[in-house]
Amino acid sequence: MEYKLLTPGPLTTTATVKEAMLVDHCTWDDDYKIITQHIRQQLLALAHVSETEYTTILMQGSGSFAVEAVLSSIVGEKDKILICGNGAYGARMQQSAARYGLNHLYYEVAETKIPDATEIATILEADSAINFVAMVHSETTSGIVNDIESVAKVVKAHQATFIVDAMSSFGGIEIPMAEIGIDFLVSSANKCIQGVPGFGFIICRRDQLALSCGKARTLSLDIFDQHQVMDRDGKWRFTSPTHTVLAFQQALKELVQEGGIAARYNRYAQNNHIIRTGMEKLGFAPLIAIENQGPFITTFHYPFPEFSFADFYEYLKENGYAIYPGKISEIDCFRIGNIGEVYPSDMMKVLQLAEEYLVKSNVKGAVAL
Ligand SMILES: *Cc1c(COP(=O)(O)O)cnc(C)c1O
């Protein structure tokens, strides 16, 4: 049984993106290196930054590998990093920092709140050793979107380096990196650009990257070394995920065809509006306040205590849609993603299925048809 993914990545991709993988490409010749270089240039354009000031590093692995690559490559022994978290991905950065023995501080707020720029300013003023700040943009744990603009101002005022995990937002919402003041941005192939899993990418300031020379704690995740090789002519340092790269090239073409980030954002925002308001009408209360809700994924409370997520999940999956379990500590909830090759018609269909499920199972709280 085929189904569409209403998960935040991997997500449903187009047939043409999948077809792009039906080639076993070699990696050493100019054809392939040109593809890599072209991808790198396009990513800079999407981030609204120039090739003279910024550069791109593609890194094998899932998104967390790319985040870990940045943290373990640029935060040296004399440095200190403040990690701001309000969910599992902020916490993962903290775990990564702890694992590498980085000198770090973790500022954590509740999963339903956003890290506060004023509080971050207070932390930075109190600790002049902090010279790096990291934060997640779209916290996929809940679907909340954090205020990177206000935090960037505070970080810049403190002359620290700003690292943003924009994994589930880059490509789906405009992030003008230079204008905001982001030094390192991390995302991956299988989220809003709508490629398939296999590599992550880092967009960063060239001058900041240069400062990381010799600081990396690992060989394979060393972004400085990876960049040295890749920036020369597009060669990947170690085996590259060739099929994923071809799919990504196609996905970038399709992003342009759709009308770029603005058009994709509109589709995602529309999908999100339909699912959030529709589910709420059926009795599924959203977790995140509307003013902090991002356009990518929504967390819903269970509608009543006897609600069986497993049962609901099966019903939707049998009918063509896979949703996502919750990840919030101590709250019974689940998530519905709305990114990827999915449209308002899919959202309407899911709402219809959710209503059918409630009526079929004749449960308390079910809205009458
Ligand atoms: C998906 C995601 C990641 C990376 O997760 P992987 O499973 O390693 O790909 C990191 N941060 C955020 C916010 C994400 O949504």
XYZ file of C-alpha atoms and ligand atoms in Angstrom:
384
model
C 0.000 0.000 0.000
C 1.397 3.360 -1.002
C 0.966 6.321 1.258
C 2.034 9.922 1.436
C 4.275 11.100 4.238
C 2.934 13.806 6.514
C 6.192 13.725 8.429
C 8.891 16.382 8.511
C 11.462 14.429 6.481
C 11.949 12.175 4.824
C 8.898 13.427 3.048
C 6.915 12.675 -0.078
C 8.943 13.627 -3.124
C 7.897 13.940 -6.757
C 8.195 11.049 -9.219
C 10.735 13.124 -11.165
C 12.956 13.548 -8.089
C 12.896 9.787 -7.554
C 13.538 9.105 -11.257
C 16.667 11.275 -11.144
C 18.220 8.516 -9.029
C 18.027 5.878 -11.748
C 21.596 6.635 -12.806
C 24.819 5.269 -11.361
C 26.968 8.350 -11.677
C 30.730 8.325 -11.319
C 32.220 10.860 -8.941
C 35.613 11.830 -10.322
C 34.744 13.468 -13.631
C 33.863 17.049 -14.434
C 30.168 16.297 -15.077
C 29.661 15.275 -11.496
C 31.822 17.988 -9.974
C 29.870 20.591 -11.948
C 26.617 19.264 -10.465
C 28.051 19.674 -6.969
C 29.288 23.191 -7.717
C 25.966 24.169 -9.202
C 24.102 22.887 -6.134
C 26.452 24.859 -3.883
C 25.871 28.060 -5.857
C 22.109 27.602 -5.818
C 22.087 27.141 -2.055
C 23.919 30.453 -1.642
C 21.337 32.119 -3.855
C 18.499 30.666 -1.767
C 20.164 32.115 1.346
C 20.552 35.515 -0.404
C 24.290 35.649 0.133
C 27.285 36.279 -2.121
C 29.936 33.788 -3.115
C 32.681 36.128 -1.978
C 31.493 36.306 1.626
C 29.763 32.937 2.042
C 30.358 29.364 0.999
C 28.596 25.994 1.107
C 29.781 22.638 2.393
C 27.849 19.489 1.558
C 28.300 16.778 4.185
C 27.421 13.087 3.942
C 24.942 11.717 6.476
C 21.628 12.840 7.942
C 20.987 16.350 9.231
C 22.362 15.625 12.695
C 25.714 14.690 11.141
C 25.906 18.165 9.606
C 24.959 19.868 12.895
C 27.514 17.773 14.732
C 30.076 18.527 12.017
C 29.671 22.258 12.652
C 29.797 22.032 16.441
C 32.780 19.677 16.500
C 34.686 21.617 13.826
C 34.378 25.263 14.844
C 34.172 25.394 18.630
C 37.779 25.133 19.736
C 39.314 24.411 23.098
C 39.431 28.070 24.119
C 35.879 28.761 22.957
C 32.535 28.594 24.730
C 29.134 27.999 23.183
C 25.658 28.903 24.405
C 23.018 26.500 23.095
C 19.408 27.710 23.252
C 16.844 24.942 23.271
C 13.095 24.407 23.349
C 12.817 20.865 22.083
C 14.554 17.665 21.060
C 16.760 19.221 18.392
C 18.094 21.934 20.678
C 18.702 19.187 23.244
C 20.519 17.139 20.606
C 22.957 20.016 20.048
C 23.565 20.071 23.780
C 24.196 16.292 23.776
C 26.568 16.679 20.888
C 28.467 19.477 22.674
C 28.678 17.351 25.816
C 29.916 14.333 23.858
C 32.760 16.363 22.349
C 33.574 17.945 25.670
C 32.869 21.451 24.350
C 32.822 24.235 26.891
C 29.093 24.956 26.721
C 26.062 26.344 28.477
C 22.518 25.168 27.816
C 19.715 27.693 28.073
C 16.470 25.763 27.967
C 12.876 26.933 27.829
C 9.643 24.901 27.706
C 8.756 23.195 24.442
C 5.771 25.512 24.032
C 7.839 28.699 24.486
C 10.479 30.400 22.362
C 13.983 31.225 23.640
C 13.882 34.862 24.694
C 16.341 37.313 23.115
C 16.423 39.512 26.235
C 17.286 36.548 28.443
C 19.974 35.505 25.958
C 21.406 39.040 26.150
C 21.535 38.754 29.949
C 23.334 35.404 29.738
C 25.864 36.800 27.262
C 26.485 39.907 29.371
C 27.114 37.760 32.431
C 29.566 35.439 30.676
C 32.071 37.140 28.406
C 33.727 33.802 27.587
C 30.792 32.841 25.339
C 31.745 33.449 21.722
C 29.316 31.085 19.941
C 25.519 30.865 20.148
C 23.473 28.066 18.563
C 19.719 27.789 18.121
C 17.150 25.818 16.144
C 14.946 27.862 13.813
C 11.943 25.585 13.268
C 11.818 23.231 16.288
C 10.349 20.173 14.628
C 9.608 18.660 18.035
C 6.597 20.940 18.342
C 6.356 22.914 15.094
C 7.215 26.189 16.815
C 9.290 28.741 14.914
C 11.915 30.542 16.968
C 12.756 34.217 16.655
C 16.194 33.999 15.034
C 16.060 37.659 13.969
C 15.903 39.060 17.523
C 18.435 36.549 18.819
C 20.831 37.341 15.951
C 20.812 41.027 16.941
C 21.786 40.135 20.495
C 24.466 37.698 19.329
C 25.946 40.267 16.933
C 25.931 42.966 19.623
C 27.992 40.565 21.710
C 30.273 39.866 18.698
C 29.661 36.145 18.911
C 29.219 33.664 16.065
C 25.622 32.635 15.379
C 24.853 29.039 14.345
C 21.308 28.173 13.228
C 19.849 24.716 12.721
C 17.386 25.579 9.947
C 16.889 21.936 9.090
C 13.123 21.935 8.730
C 12.746 25.530 7.518
C 15.411 26.340 4.912
C 13.833 26.404 1.464
C 10.333 26.677 2.925
C 10.643 30.195 4.280
C 12.926 33.072 3.353
C 16.076 33.180 5.504
C 18.254 36.039 4.245
C 21.353 34.959 6.144
C 23.516 38.058 5.863
C 20.646 40.421 6.598
C 19.665 38.462 9.712
C 23.253 37.930 10.851
C 23.636 34.147 10.679
C 27.212 32.883 10.407
C 26.554 29.147 10.039
C 23.269 27.688 8.808
C 22.638 23.948 8.664
C 19.951 22.087 6.730
C 19.563 18.823 4.831
C 18.524 17.363 1.504
C 15.291 15.761 2.636
C 13.318 18.615 4.152
C 11.870 21.754 2.515
C 13.971 21.432 -0.630
C 12.148 18.127 -1.098
C 15.056 15.883 -1.972
C 15.769 12.430 -0.541
C 17.888 11.664 2.563
C 21.653 11.255 2.319
C 23.444 14.526 3.014
C 23.243 17.776 4.912
C 24.635 21.160 3.974
C 26.243 24.042 5.765
C 26.121 27.607 4.494
C 28.624 29.805 6.272
C 30.770 32.902 6.235
C 34.149 32.226 4.651
C 36.017 34.285 7.255
C 34.373 32.357 10.109
C 35.117 29.020 8.488
C 38.772 30.004 8.091
C 39.007 30.470 11.869
C 38.133 26.789 12.355
C 41.302 25.534 10.659
C 42.792 22.786 12.832
C 40.018 22.837 15.458
C 38.027 19.796 14.314
C 37.760 16.878 16.693
C 37.051 14.277 14.021
C 38.399 13.529 10.581
C 35.276 12.688 8.590
C 33.098 15.488 10.009
C 35.784 18.173 9.648
C 33.969 20.933 7.737
C 37.175 22.887 7.136
C 38.825 19.940 5.385
C 35.624 19.003 3.565
C 35.451 22.560 2.273
C 39.118 22.681 1.243
C 38.545 19.770 -1.110
C 35.049 20.688 -2.299
C 35.660 24.379 -2.910
C 38.511 23.656 -5.313
C 36.420 22.002 -8.022
C 33.364 20.302 -6.518
C 35.009 17.028 -5.527
C 33.654 15.423 -2.376
C 36.372 14.400 0.097
C 35.053 10.882 0.669
C 32.402 8.875 -1.221
C 29.477 11.104 -2.001
C 25.845 9.959 -1.971
C 25.596 10.167 -5.762
C 21.935 9.209 -6.156
C 20.893 11.656 -3.454
C 22.915 14.407 -5.118
C 21.179 13.802 -8.466
C 17.792 13.812 -6.765
C 18.691 17.044 -4.976
C 19.688 18.704 -8.242
C 16.258 17.829 -9.617
C 14.541 18.997 -6.414
C 16.254 22.394 -6.708
C 14.997 22.703 -10.305
C 11.488 21.935 -9.102
C 11.733 24.529 -6.352
C 12.477 27.140 -9.033
C 9.632 25.809 -11.216
C 7.214 26.135 -8.327
C 8.128 29.812 -8.050
C 10.966 29.698 -5.528
C 10.853 29.919 -1.751
C 7.999 32.456 -1.733
C 5.668 30.120 -3.634
C 6.684 27.107 -1.603
C 6.115 29.037 1.611
C 2.633 29.970 0.421
C 1.741 26.356 -0.292
C 3.091 25.182 3.070
C 1.338 28.002 4.925
C -1.925 27.152 3.206
C -1.521 23.429 3.968
C -0.761 24.277 7.573
C -3.706 26.619 7.953
C -6.120 24.017 6.587
C -4.871 21.202 8.796
C -4.522 23.276 11.957
C -7.925 24.948 11.808
C -9.689 21.825 10.494
C -8.297 19.528 13.176
C -9.127 22.083 15.843
C -12.765 22.040 14.696
C -12.776 18.249 15.069
C -11.606 18.552 18.678
C -7.829 18.185 18.265
C -6.372 21.212 20.031
C -3.042 22.479 18.656
C -0.221 22.635 21.213
C 1.535 25.758 19.977
C -0.063 29.204 20.166
C -0.970 30.481 16.720
C 1.545 33.368 16.865
C 4.446 30.909 17.248
C 3.111 28.183 14.950
C 5.400 27.526 11.987
C 4.101 26.547 8.529
C 5.774 23.111 8.520
C 4.384 20.762 11.142
C 1.675 20.948 13.817
C 1.428 19.187 17.163
C -2.051 18.211 18.352
C -3.196 17.113 21.777
C -5.048 13.820 21.984
C -8.731 14.809 21.737
C -9.767 12.759 24.795
C -8.028 10.413 27.249
C -9.102 7.107 25.614
C -7.811 8.205 22.224
C -5.607 5.528 20.642
C -2.917 7.097 18.495
C -1.921 3.662 17.150
C -5.467 3.033 15.956
C -5.843 6.487 14.411
C -2.434 6.149 12.759
C -3.421 2.803 11.202
C -6.681 4.200 9.889
C -4.951 7.129 8.184
C -2.159 4.940 6.840
C -4.589 2.400 5.350
C -6.186 5.327 3.604
C -2.993 6.789 2.199
C -1.336 9.040 4.805
C 1.380 8.415 7.393
C 1.440 10.916 10.246
C 3.966 11.273 13.056
C 3.952 10.410 16.778
C 4.489 13.151 19.349
C 7.890 14.008 20.756
C 6.887 16.368 23.561
C 7.824 15.152 27.002
C 4.905 14.448 29.319
C 2.121 15.471 26.951
C 0.027 13.023 24.924
C 0.223 14.414 21.421
C 0.965 13.611 17.811
C 2.161 15.584 14.819
C 1.053 16.175 11.268
C 3.660 17.502 8.877
C 2.568 19.413 5.791
C 5.804 19.775 3.804
C 6.875 17.823 0.719
C 4.846 16.981 -2.351
C 1.519 17.491 -0.581
C -1.199 19.983 -1.351
C -4.341 21.524 0.173
C -6.327 18.649 -1.385
C -4.280 16.210 0.733
C -4.989 18.253 3.859
C -8.729 18.208 3.104
C -8.564 14.454 2.597
C -6.828 13.955 5.950
C -9.481 16.062 7.686
C -12.181 13.952 6.101
C -10.434 10.762 7.261
C -9.998 12.135 10.785
C -13.695 12.949 10.955
C -14.611 9.511 9.608
C -12.374 7.925 12.198
C -14.034 9.761 15.068
C -17.514 8.902 13.843
C -16.616 5.289 12.993
C -15.131 4.662 16.402
C -18.131 6.414 17.961
C -15.991 8.075 20.537
C -16.732 10.774 23.002
C -15.877 14.196 21.717
C -16.439 13.208 18.115
C -18.006 15.925 16.063
C -21.252 14.861 14.431
C -21.202 14.710 10.648
C 15.272 16.759 10.908
C 15.944 17.676 11.838
C 17.287 17.483 12.220
C 18.131 16.349 11.732
O 17.594 15.119 11.970
P 18.192 13.846 11.245
O 17.293 12.764 11.704
O 19.570 13.665 11.684
O 18.111 14.128 9.767
C 17.878 18.426 13.031
N 17.199 19.486 13.470
C 15.916 19.706 13.139
C 15.227 20.924 13.654
C 15.241 18.803 12.309
O 13.963 19.022 11.970
